[in-house]
XYZ file of C-alpha atoms in Angstrom:
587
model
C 22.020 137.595 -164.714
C 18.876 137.041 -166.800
C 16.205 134.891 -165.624
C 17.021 131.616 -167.367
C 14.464 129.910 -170.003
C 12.847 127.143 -168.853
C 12.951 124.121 -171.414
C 9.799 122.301 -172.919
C 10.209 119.039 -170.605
C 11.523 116.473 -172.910
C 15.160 116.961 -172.424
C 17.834 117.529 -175.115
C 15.877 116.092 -177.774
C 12.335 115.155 -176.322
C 13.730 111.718 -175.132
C 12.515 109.274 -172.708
C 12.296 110.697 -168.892
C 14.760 107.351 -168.312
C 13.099 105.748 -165.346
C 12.883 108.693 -162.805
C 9.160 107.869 -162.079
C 8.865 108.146 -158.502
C 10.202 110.217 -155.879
C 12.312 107.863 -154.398
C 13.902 107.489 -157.848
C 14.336 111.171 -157.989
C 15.784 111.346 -154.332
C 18.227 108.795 -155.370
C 19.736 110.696 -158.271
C 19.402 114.267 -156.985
C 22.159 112.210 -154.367
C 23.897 110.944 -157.797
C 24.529 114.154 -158.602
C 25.592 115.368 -155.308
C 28.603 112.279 -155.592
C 28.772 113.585 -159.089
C 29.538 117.137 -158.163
C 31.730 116.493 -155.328
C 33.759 113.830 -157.947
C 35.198 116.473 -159.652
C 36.652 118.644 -157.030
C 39.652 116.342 -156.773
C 40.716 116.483 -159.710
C 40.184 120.336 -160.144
C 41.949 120.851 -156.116
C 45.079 118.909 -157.650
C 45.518 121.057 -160.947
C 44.750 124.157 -159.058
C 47.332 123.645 -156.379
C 49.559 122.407 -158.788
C 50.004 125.638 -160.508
C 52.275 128.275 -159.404
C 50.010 131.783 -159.197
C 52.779 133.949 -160.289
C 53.837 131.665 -163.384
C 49.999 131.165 -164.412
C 48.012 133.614 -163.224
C 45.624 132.421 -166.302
C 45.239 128.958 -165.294
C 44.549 129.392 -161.891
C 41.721 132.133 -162.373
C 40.672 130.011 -164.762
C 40.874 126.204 -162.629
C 39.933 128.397 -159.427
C 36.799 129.771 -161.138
C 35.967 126.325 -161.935
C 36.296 124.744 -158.882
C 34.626 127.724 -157.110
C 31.670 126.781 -159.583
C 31.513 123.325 -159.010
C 31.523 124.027 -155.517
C 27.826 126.046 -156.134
C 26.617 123.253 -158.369
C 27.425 120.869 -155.278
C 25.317 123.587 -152.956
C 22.746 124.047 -155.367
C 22.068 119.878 -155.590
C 22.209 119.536 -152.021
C 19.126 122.733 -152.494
C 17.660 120.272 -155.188
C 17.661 117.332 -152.567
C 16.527 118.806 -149.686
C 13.550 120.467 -151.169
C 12.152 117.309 -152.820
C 12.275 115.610 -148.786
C 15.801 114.068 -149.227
C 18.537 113.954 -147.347
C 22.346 115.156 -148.686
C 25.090 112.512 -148.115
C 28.662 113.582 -147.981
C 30.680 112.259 -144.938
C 30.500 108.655 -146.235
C 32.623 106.204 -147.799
C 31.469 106.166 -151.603
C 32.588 109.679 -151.836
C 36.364 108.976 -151.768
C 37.465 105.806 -153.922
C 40.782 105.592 -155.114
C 41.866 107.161 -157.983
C 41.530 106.547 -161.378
C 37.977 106.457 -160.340
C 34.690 107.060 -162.864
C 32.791 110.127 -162.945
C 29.298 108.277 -160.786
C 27.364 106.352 -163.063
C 29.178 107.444 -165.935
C 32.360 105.945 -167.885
C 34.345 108.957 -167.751
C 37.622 108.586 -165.825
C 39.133 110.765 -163.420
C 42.732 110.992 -162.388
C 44.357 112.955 -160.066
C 47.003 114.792 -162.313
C 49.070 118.492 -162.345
C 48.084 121.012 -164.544
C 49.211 119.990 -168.347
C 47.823 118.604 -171.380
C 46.774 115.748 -169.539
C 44.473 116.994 -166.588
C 43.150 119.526 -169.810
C 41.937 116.849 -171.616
C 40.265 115.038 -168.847
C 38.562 118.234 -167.883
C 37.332 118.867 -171.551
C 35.733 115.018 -171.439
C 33.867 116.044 -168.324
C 32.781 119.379 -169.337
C 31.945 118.392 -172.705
C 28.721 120.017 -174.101
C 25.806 117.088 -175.151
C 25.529 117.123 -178.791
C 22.643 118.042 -180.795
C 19.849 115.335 -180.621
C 21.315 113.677 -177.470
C 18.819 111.800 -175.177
C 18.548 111.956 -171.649
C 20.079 110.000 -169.694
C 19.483 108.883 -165.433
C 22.166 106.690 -165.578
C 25.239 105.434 -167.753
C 25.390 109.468 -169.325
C 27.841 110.723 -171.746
C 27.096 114.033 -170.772
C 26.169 115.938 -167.424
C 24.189 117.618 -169.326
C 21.925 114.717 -170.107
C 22.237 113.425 -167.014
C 20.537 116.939 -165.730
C 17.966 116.869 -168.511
C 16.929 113.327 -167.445
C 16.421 114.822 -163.768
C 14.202 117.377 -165.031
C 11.844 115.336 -166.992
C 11.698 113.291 -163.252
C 11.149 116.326 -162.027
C 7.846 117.562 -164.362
C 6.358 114.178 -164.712
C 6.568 113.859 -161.070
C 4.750 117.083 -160.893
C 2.153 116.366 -163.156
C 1.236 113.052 -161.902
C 1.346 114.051 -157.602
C 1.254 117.455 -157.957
C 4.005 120.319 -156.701
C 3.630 120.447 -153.227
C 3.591 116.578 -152.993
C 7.534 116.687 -154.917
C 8.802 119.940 -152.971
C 8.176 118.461 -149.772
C 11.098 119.288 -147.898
C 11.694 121.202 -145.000
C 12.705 125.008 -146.274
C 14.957 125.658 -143.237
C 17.783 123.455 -144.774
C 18.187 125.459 -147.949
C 21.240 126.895 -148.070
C 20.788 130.944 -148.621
C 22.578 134.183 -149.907
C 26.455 132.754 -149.855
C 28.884 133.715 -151.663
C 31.197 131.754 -153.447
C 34.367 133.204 -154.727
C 35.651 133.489 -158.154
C 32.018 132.531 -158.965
C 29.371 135.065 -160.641
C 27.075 132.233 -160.351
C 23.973 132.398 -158.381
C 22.632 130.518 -155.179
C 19.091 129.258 -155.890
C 16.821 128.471 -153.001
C 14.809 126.035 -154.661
C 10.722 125.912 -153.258
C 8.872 124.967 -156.223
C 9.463 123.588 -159.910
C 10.553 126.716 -161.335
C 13.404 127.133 -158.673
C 14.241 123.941 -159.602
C 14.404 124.205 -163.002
C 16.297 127.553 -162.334
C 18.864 125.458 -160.683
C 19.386 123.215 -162.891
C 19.778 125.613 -165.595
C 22.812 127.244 -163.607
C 24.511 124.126 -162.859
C 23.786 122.881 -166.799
C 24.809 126.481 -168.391
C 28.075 127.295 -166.458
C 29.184 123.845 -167.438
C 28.445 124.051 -171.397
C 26.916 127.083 -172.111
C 23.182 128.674 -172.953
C 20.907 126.970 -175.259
C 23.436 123.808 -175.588
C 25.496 125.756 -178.278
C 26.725 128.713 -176.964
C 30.656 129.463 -176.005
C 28.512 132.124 -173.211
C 27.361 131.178 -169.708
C 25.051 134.211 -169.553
C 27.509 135.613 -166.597
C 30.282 138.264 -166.487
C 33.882 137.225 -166.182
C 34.357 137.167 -162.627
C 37.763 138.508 -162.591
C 37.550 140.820 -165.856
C 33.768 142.016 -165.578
C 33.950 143.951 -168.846
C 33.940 140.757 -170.546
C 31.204 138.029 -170.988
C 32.297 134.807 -169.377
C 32.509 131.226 -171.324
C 31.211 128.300 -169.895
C 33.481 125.456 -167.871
C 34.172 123.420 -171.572
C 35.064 126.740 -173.514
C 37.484 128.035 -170.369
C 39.468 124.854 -170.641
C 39.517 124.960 -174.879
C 40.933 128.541 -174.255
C 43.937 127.216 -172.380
C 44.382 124.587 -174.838
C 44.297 126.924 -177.555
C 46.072 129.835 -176.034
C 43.643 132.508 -177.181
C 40.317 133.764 -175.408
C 36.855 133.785 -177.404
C 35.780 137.018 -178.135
C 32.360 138.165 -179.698
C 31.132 136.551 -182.790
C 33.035 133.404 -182.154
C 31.534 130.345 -181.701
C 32.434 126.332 -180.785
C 32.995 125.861 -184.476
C 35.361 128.675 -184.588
C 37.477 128.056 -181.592
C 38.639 131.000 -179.527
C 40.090 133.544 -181.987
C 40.733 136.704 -179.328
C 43.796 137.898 -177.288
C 46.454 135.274 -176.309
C 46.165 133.412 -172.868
C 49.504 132.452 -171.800
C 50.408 128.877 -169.829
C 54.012 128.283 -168.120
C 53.717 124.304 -167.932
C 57.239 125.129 -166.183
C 55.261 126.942 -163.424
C 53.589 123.744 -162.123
C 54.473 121.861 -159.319
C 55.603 118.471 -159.817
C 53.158 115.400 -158.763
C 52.990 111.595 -159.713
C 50.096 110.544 -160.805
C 47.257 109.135 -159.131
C 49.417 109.365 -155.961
C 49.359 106.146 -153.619
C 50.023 106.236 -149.959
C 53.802 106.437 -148.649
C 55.126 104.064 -146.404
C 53.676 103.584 -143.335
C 55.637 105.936 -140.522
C 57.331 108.034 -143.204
C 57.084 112.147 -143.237
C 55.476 111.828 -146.388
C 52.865 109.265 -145.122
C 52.179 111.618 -141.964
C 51.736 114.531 -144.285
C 49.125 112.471 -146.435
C 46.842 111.538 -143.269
C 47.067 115.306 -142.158
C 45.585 115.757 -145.792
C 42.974 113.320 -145.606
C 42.016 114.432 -141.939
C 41.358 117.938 -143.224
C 39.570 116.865 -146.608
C 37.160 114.206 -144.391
C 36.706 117.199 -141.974
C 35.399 119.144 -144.892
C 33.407 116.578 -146.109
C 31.882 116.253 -142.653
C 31.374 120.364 -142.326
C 29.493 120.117 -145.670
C 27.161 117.219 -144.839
C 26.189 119.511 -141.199
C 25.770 122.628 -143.692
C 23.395 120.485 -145.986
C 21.359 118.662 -143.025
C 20.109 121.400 -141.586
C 23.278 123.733 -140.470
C 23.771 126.156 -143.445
C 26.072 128.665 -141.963
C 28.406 126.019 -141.483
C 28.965 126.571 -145.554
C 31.433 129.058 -144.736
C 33.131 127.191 -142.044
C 33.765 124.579 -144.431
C 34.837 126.533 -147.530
C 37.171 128.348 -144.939
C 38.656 124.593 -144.719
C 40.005 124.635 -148.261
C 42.704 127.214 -147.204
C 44.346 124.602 -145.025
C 43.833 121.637 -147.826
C 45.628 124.189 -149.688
C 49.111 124.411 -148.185
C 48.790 120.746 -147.406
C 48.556 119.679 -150.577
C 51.105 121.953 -152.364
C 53.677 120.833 -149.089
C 53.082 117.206 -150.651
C 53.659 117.945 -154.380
C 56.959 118.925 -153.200
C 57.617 115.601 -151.827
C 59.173 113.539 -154.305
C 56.568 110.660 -155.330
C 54.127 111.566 -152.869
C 50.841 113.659 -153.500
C 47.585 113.883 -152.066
C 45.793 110.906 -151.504
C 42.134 111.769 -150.978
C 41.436 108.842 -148.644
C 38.587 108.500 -146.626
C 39.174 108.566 -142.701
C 36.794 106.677 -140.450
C 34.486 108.930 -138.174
C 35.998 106.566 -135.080
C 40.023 107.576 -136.139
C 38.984 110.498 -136.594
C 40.188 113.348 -134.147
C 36.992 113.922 -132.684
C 34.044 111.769 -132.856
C 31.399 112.550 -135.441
C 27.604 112.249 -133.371
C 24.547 114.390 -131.595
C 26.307 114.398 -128.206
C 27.231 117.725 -126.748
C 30.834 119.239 -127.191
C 32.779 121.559 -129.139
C 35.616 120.816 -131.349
C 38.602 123.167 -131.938
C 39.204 123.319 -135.698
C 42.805 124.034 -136.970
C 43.473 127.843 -137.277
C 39.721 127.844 -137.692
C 36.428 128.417 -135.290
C 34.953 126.482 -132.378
C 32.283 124.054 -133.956
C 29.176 123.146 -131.138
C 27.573 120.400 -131.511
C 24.605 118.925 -129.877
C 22.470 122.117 -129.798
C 24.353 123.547 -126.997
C 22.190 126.950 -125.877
C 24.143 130.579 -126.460
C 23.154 133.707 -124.933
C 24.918 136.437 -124.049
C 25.937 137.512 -120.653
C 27.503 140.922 -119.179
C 29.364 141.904 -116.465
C 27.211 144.215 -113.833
C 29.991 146.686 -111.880
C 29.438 149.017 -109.475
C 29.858 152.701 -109.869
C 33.679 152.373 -108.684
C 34.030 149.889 -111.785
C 34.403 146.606 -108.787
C 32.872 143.103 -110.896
C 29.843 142.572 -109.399
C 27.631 139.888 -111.128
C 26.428 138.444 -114.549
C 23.592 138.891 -116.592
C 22.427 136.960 -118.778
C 20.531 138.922 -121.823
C 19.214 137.157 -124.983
C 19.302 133.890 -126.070
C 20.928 133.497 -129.412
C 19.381 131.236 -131.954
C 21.542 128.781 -133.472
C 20.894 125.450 -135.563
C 21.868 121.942 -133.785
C 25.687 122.657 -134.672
C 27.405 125.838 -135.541
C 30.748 127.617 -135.100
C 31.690 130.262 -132.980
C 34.346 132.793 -134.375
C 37.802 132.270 -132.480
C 39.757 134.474 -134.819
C 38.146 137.512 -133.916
C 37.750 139.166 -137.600
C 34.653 137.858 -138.643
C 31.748 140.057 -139.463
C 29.025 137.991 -137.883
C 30.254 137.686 -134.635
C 29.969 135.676 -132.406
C 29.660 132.943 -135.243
C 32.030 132.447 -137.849
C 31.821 133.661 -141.599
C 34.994 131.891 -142.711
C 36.885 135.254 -142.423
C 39.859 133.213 -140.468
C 41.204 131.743 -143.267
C 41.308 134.834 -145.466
C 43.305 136.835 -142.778
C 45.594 133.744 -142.242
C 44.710 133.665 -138.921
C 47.204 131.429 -136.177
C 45.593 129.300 -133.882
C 48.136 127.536 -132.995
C 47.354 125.945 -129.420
C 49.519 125.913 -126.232
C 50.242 122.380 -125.037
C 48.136 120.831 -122.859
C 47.803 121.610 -119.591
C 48.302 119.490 -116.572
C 45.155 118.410 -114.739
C 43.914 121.253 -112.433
C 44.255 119.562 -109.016
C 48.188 119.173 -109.981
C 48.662 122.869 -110.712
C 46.780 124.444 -108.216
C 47.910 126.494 -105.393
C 45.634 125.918 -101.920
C 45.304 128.785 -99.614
C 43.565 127.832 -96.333
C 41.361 130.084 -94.410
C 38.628 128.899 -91.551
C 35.882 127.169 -93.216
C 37.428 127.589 -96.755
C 40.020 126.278 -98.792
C 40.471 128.462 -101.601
C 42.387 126.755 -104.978
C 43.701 129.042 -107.751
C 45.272 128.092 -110.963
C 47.061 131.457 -112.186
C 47.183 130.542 -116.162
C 43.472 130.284 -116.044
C 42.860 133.315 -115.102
C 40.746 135.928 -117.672
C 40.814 138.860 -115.435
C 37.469 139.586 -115.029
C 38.332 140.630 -111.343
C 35.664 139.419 -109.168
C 38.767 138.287 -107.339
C 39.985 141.034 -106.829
C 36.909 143.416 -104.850
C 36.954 146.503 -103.689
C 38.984 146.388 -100.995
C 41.106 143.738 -100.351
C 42.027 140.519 -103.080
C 40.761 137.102 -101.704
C 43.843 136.066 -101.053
C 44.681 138.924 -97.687
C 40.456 138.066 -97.222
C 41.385 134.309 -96.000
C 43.074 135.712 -93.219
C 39.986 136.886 -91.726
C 37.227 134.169 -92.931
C 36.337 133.216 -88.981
C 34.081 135.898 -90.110
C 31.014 133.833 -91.792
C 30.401 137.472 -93.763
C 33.589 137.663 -95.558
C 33.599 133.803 -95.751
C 30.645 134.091 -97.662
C 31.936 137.112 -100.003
C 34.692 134.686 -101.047
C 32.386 131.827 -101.911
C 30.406 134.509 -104.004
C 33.363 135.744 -105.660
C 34.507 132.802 -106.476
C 31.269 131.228 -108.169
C 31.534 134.213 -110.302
C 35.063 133.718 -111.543
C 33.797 132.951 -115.464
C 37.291 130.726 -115.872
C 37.084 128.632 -112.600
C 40.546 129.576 -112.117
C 39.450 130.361 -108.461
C 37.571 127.206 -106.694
C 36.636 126.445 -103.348
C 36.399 123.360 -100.862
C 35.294 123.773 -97.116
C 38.671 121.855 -96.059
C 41.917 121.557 -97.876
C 41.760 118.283 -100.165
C 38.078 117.872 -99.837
C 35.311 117.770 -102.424
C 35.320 121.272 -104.794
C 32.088 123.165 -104.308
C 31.065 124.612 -108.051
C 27.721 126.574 -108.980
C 25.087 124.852 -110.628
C 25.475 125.815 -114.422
C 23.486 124.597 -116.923
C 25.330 123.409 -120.401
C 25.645 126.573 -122.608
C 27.898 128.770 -124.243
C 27.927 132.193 -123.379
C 29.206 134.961 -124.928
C 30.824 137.186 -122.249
C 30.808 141.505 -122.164
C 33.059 143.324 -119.992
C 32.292 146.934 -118.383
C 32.059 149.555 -121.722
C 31.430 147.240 -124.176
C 34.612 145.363 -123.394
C 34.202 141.688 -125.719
C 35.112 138.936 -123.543
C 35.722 135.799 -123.549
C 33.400 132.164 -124.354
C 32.314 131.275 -121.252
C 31.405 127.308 -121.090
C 29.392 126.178 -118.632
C 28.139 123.257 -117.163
C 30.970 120.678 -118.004
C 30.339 120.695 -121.936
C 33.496 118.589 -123.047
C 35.922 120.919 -125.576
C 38.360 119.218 -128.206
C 41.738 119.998 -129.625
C 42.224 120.683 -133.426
C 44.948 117.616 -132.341
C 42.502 115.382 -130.936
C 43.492 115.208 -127.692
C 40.509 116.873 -124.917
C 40.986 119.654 -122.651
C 39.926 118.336 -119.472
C 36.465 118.466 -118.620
C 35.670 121.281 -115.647
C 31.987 122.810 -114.929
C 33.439 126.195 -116.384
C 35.865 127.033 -118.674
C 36.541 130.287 -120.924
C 37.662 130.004 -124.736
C 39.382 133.164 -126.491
C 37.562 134.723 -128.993
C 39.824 137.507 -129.768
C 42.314 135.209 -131.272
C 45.058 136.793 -129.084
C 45.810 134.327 -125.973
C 48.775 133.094 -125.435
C 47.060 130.102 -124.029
C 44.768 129.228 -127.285
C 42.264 127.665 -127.137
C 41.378 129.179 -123.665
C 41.318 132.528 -122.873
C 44.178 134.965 -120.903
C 42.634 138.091 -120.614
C 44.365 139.466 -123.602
C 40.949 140.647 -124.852
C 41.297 143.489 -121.682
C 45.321 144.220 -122.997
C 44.197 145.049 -127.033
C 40.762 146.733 -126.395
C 38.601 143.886 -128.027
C 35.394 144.910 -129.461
C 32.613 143.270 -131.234
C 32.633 145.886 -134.525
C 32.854 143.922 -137.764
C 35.516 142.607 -139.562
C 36.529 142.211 -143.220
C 34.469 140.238 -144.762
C 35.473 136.735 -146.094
C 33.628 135.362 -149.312
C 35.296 131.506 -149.210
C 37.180 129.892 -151.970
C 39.823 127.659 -152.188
């Protein structure tokens, strides 16, 4: 894509900047257009997952490429934000009023509508080009596009009157770099300076109405048909109205005048409008809070990606898979639909904060929070191949919360790249265990009472020896040598399925671990499990908490039949740490 022109600095027409004349000003509506951005993804999630693919393949390349694109203008304002010292907020409130709703700061209405003429229309009103001679506008816009040009007159006269590096303050670390976002030819800025900026704003400006303010052309290539030129957001939606694509030589006077675009409006799925909550204990109502847990969870994943946890990007557009077949379940319910309610951090199924822990995300990765080290640790065996030790080898570097892969396809192991929801992976969970002092078996020996709770066990086989298993060992532990091989072994059983008190029913002895994460390798390059140490408190993608033991291993091959912890299947299927396909995001 061509570098894009930078305007003269007085907006549409050379109007008034509009009252951004200070940087908390700007801050403030670089935020505006974060809520601005992230208002039209309802509306867009509803018609897209409304439509049935094989009835309109049109229409949803079209919606999805839209979305997708919104989606980057979201990313590219939280870019906008951060570099001018502000901080993105998504997880709150104000994001999620009910519906109808305004655009923010603006008097166009949003509904939350199927495909048809109707949601067409609405998106036509918000994609609508400025006219010729428009002003700018900070607040109370007709256009986005005038809201955008008022930002960058803040944005020069700011810079002219403190100077560049005063404005692009922020800290660099939090831009978000290099994704990819699907169905999108768009481009990720990383915005350092005024030109970035303006470079940003351009993209978000052009994809919505088109170069120079009058073109049908975004300056891209069709995402999905790259021999062709691709139209900009208002000119998609007029060629679905119309029925016809533009072609060269057309213009927005001429209307699209190319090959015919076809539309099934009997290929969409049924959905009231505007859809209310169900009554309270009802299927449908259950299904909506499911919804609104997942949608709240991706607000949440976005906010961590913009404040200073990019890779989480992925993790979060990975989410929209699940919001997906959610959403389409309730279209099929009859006056129910999704409700796009905010959920409280505190009802939430884990609790939003700094401390330490890991959630489980639903047929998604392990999120750590709290800055939780990660290193990497392997198994030292003797020549006979008997477990002998671990080693810890490098530290990993990670930002205050990331995710861990847990569906073992993704291409950046050990942290996720979203590819779990493009393989469809399963992570369903077992059900909870019982505690482990009910479901442990106690075998006495002199000195020693040794506890072992078989489903925990990962196999790593420092139970096992080179001899003899502990469990013929007890029967000689009057000897303080092979007392104290047992003790040994059993501090470096990664699961804690083996534990140890000097007398039966008194006080477990457990090794001093510090709180980490470590990624565990087997003899030959066998990929093991996630070893967590040091009593680091794990979640359920249900809610409910795994119980809380000084060591505990999580699969990572996505195999176990006792997800989220690991069974040793790793050792059955010959898990490795190669690459997998690659997953770009999307909806």
């Amino acid at each position: 894509m061509p570098e894009h022109p930078v305007r003269d600095g007085r907006g549409v027409n050379g109007g008034v900047n509009g009252g951004i004349d200070t940087l908390d000003s700007l801050r403030e509506h670089l935020q505006w257009a974060i809520e601005l951005e992230h208002a039209t993804l309802p509306p867009y999630l509803c018609a897209l997952y409304s439509l049935d693919p094989e009835r309109n393949r049109e229409a949803v390349e079209v919606v999805g490429s839209v979305f997708a694109e919104e989606m980057l203008h979201l990313t590219l304002a939280a870019n906008l934000l951060n570099a001018v010292g502000g901080r993105p907020r998504l997880d709150t409130p104000e994001m999620l009023p009910p519906h109808p709703r305004r655009l923010p700061h603006s008097d166009i209405e949003l509904s939350l509508v199927p495909f048809g003429p109707e949601a067409l229309e609405m998106f036509l009103r918000i994609e609508r080009p400025a006219p010729a001679g428009a002003v700018a506008e900070s607040d109370g816009y007709e256009t986005i596009g005038q809201f955008y040009a008022a930002v960058e007159q803040g944005l020069r006269l700011l810079c002219d009157r403190l100077g560049e590096q005063e404005v692009f303050s922020g800290d660099p670390a939090r831009q978000v770099r290099a994704a990819h976002f699907r169905h999108t030819a768009g481009r990720l800025v990383v915005v350092d300076g005024l030109k970035s900026a303006l470079t940003a704003l351009a993209e978000i400006v052009e994809q919505g109405e088109g170069l120079d303010h009058g073109e049908v052309w975004d300056g891209d290539r069709d995402v999905f048909h790259p021999e062709r030129d691709e139209v900009a957001h208002y000119y998609r939606f007029q060629e679905l109205k119309a029925g016809r694509r533009y072609r060269r030589g057309d213009t927005p006077q001429s209307g699209p005048t190319g090959e015919a675009v076809s539309v099934d409006l009997a290929g969409v799925r049924p959905m009231r409008r505007d859809p209310r909550p169900a009554p309270p204990g009802s299927a449908a109502r259950a299904a909506q809070e499911e919804f609104n847990h997942t949608y709240c969870a991706l607000l949440h994943l976005l906010e961590q990606a913009f404040n200073g946890s990019p890779r989480m990007l992925s993790v979060a557009t990975g989410t929209m898979y699940a919001l997906k077949a959610q959403a389409q379940a309730l279209m099929e319910t009859p006056d129910a639909g999704p409700t796009f309610e905010y959920v409280a951090p505190e009802l939430r199924r884990w609790s939003v904060g700094d401390r330490r822990r890991i959630v489980v995300l639903r047929d998604g990765p392990y999120v750590v929070y709290g800055g939780v080290p990660l290193r990497r640790k392997r198994k030292i065996v003797s020549a006979g191949n008997d477990a002998l030790t671990w080693q810890t080898h490098e530290h990993l570097e990670t930002e205050d919360t990331y995710a861990l892969c847990r569906c073992g396809h993704s291409s950046s192991k050990p942290f996720c790249d979203g590819t779990h929801a493009a393989v469809g992976f399963d992570g369903t969970e077992a059900a909870v265990a019982p505690p482990y002092r009910e479901t442990q078996h106690v075998h006495d020996g002199v000195g020693i009472s040794a506890q072992r709770v078989g489903e925990l066990c990962v196999h790593a086989a420092f139970c096992v020896g080179r001899t003899r298993p502990i469990a013929e060992m007890l029967a000689d532990t009057d000897d303080s040598d092979v007392r104290s091989d047992i003790m040994g072994r059993i501090d470096h059983c990664p699961s804690g399925s083996y534990s140890y008190a000097l007398s039966r029913g008194g006080e477990t002895v457990e090794p001093d671990l510090p709180q980490a994460v470590s990624v565990l390798e087997e003899e030959n390059g066998l990929a093991s499990a996630l070893w967590v140490t040091g009593g680091v408190p794990v979640t359920r993608s249900d809610g409910q908490p795994l119980e809380t033991r000084n060591r505990m291993t999580l699969c990572r091959c996505g195999h176990s039949g006792n997800k989220p912890l690991c069974d040793g299947t790793h050792r059955r299927i010959d898990f490795r740490e190669e690459p997998g396909p690659l997953c770009d995001g999307g909806a």
